[in-house]
PDB file of C-alpha atoms in Angstrom:
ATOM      1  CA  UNK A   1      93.992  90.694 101.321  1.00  0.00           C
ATOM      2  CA  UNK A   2      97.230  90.158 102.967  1.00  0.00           C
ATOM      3  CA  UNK A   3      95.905  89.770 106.735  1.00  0.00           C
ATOM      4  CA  UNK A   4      93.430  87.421 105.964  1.00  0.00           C
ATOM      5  CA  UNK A   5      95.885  85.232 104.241  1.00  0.00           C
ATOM      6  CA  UNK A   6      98.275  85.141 107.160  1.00  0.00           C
ATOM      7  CA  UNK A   7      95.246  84.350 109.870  1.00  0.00           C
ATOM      8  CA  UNK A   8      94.213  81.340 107.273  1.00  0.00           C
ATOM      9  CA  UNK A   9      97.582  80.233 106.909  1.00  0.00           C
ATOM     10  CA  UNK A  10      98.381  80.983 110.476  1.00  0.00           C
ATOM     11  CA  UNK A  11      94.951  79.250 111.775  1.00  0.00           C
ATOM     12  CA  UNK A  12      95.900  76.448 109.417  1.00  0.00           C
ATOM     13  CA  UNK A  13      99.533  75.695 110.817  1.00  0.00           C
ATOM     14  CA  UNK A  14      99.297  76.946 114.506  1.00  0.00           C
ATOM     15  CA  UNK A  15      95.701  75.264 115.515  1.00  0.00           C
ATOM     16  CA  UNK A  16      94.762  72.417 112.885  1.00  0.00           C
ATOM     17  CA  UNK A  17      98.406  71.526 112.545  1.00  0.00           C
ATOM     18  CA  UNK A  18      98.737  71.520 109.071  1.00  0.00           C
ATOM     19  CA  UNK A  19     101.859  71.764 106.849  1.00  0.00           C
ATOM     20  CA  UNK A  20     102.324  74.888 104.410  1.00  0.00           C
ATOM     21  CA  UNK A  21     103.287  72.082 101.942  1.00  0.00           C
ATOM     22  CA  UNK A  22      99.523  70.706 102.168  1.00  0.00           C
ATOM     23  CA  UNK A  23      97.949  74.434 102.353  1.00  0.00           C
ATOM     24  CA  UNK A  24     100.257  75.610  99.166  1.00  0.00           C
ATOM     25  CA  UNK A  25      98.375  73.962  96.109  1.00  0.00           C
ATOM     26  CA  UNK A  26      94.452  74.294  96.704  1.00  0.00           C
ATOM     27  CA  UNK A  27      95.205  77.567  98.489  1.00  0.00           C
ATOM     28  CA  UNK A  28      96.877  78.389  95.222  1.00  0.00           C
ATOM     29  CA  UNK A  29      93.962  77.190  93.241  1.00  0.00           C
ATOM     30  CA  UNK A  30      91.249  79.361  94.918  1.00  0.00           C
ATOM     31  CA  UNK A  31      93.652  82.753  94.790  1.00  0.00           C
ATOM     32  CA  UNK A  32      93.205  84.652  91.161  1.00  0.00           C
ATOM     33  CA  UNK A  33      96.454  86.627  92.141  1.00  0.00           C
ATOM     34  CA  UNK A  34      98.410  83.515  92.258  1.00  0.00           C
ATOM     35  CA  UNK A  35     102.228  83.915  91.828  1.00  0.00           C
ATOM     36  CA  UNK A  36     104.217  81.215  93.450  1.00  0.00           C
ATOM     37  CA  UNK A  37     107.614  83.634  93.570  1.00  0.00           C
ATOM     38  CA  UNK A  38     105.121  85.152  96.614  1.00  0.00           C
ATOM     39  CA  UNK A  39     102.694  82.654  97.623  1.00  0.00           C
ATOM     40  CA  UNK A  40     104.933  79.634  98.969  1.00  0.00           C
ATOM     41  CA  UNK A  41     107.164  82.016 100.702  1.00  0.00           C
ATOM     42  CA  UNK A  42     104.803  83.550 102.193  1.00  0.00           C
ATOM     43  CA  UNK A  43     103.100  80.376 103.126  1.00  0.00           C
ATOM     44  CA  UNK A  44     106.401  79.370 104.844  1.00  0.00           C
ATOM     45  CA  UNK A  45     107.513  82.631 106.564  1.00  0.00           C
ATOM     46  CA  UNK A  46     103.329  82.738 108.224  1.00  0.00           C
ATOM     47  CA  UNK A  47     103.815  79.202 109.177  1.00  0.00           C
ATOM     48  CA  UNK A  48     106.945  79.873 111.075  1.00  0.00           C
ATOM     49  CA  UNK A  49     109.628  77.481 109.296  1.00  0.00           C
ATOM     50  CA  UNK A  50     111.688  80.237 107.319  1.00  0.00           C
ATOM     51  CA  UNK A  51     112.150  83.883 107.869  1.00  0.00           C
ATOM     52  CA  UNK A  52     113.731  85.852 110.717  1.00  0.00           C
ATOM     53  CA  UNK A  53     110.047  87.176 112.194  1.00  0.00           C
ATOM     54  CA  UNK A  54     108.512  85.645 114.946  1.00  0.00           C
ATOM     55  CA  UNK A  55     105.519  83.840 114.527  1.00  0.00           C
ATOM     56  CA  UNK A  56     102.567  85.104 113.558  1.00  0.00           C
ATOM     57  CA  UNK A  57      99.920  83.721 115.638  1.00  0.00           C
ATOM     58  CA  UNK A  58      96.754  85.137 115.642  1.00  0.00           C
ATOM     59  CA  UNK A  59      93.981  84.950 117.944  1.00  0.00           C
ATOM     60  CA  UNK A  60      90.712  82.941 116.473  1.00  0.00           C
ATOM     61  CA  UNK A  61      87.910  84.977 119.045  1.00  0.00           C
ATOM     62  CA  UNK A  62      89.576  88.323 118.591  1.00  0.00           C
ATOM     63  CA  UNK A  63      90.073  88.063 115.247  1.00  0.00           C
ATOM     64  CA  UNK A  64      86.217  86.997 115.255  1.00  0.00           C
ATOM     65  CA  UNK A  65      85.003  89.389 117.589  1.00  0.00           C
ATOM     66  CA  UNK A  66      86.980  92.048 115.039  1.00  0.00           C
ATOM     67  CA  UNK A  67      86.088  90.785 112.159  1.00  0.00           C
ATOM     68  CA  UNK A  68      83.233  88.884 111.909  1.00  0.00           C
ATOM     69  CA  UNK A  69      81.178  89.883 114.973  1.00  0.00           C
ATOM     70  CA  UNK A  70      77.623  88.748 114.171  1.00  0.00           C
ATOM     71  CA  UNK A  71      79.301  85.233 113.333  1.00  0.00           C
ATOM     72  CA  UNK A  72      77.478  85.142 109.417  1.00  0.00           C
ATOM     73  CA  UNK A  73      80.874  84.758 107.874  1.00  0.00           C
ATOM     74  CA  UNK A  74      81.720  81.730 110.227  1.00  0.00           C
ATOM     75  CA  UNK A  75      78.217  79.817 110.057  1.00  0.00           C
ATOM     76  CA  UNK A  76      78.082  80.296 106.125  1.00  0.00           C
ATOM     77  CA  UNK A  77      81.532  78.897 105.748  1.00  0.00           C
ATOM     78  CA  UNK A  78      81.622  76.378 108.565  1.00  0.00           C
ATOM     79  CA  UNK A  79      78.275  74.578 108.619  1.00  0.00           C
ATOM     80  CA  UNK A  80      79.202  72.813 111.479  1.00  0.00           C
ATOM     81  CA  UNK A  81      79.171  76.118 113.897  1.00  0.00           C
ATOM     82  CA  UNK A  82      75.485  77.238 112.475  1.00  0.00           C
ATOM     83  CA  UNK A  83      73.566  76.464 115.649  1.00  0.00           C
ATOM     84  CA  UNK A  84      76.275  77.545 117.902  1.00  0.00           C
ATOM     85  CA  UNK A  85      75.025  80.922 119.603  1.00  0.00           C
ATOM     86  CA  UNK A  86      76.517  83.936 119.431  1.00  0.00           C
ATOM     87  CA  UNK A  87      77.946  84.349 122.821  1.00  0.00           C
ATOM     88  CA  UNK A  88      79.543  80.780 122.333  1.00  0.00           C
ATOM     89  CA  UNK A  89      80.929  80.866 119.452  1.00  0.00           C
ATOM     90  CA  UNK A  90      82.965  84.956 120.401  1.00  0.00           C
ATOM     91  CA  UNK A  91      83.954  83.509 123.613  1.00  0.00           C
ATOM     92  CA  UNK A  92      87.462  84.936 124.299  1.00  0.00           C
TER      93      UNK A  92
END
């Protein structure tokens, strides 16, 4: 959905540093809504180089501790945090 796009894209640009112009294509590739009339905007206006909101940056523990409390989400999709307890890996 919408919010988890912007914390990925957000996340992407505001702690790994990463352009929107890297994120667009295989972002693109792995959404089956695709339209680029939305998608590269978007990508732009949640990276903080076009539009007249301020930036969107979103908290990685609260986000977690909202989201994906028990951490399964996290340790299935990044392997490297899959011995990291629990109370380490929702630290605020």
């Amino acid at each position: 959905n919408f919010r988890m796009r912007c914390m990925l894209v957000s996340f992407a640009s505001y702690n790994l540093w990463l352009s929107w112009k890297h994120l667009g294509p295989p972002l693109a590739k792995l959404f089956i809504d695709y339209e680029p009339g939305i998608h590269y905007p978007q990508l732009q206006m949640q990276s903080g180089t076009t539009g007249i909101n301020s930036n969107r940056i979103y908290n990685v523990s609260k986000q977690m501790k909202d989201h994906d409390p028990m951490g399964q989400f996290t340790r299935c999709f990044v392997p490297e945090l899959a011995d990291v307890p629990l109370a380490n890996l929702v630290k605020a």
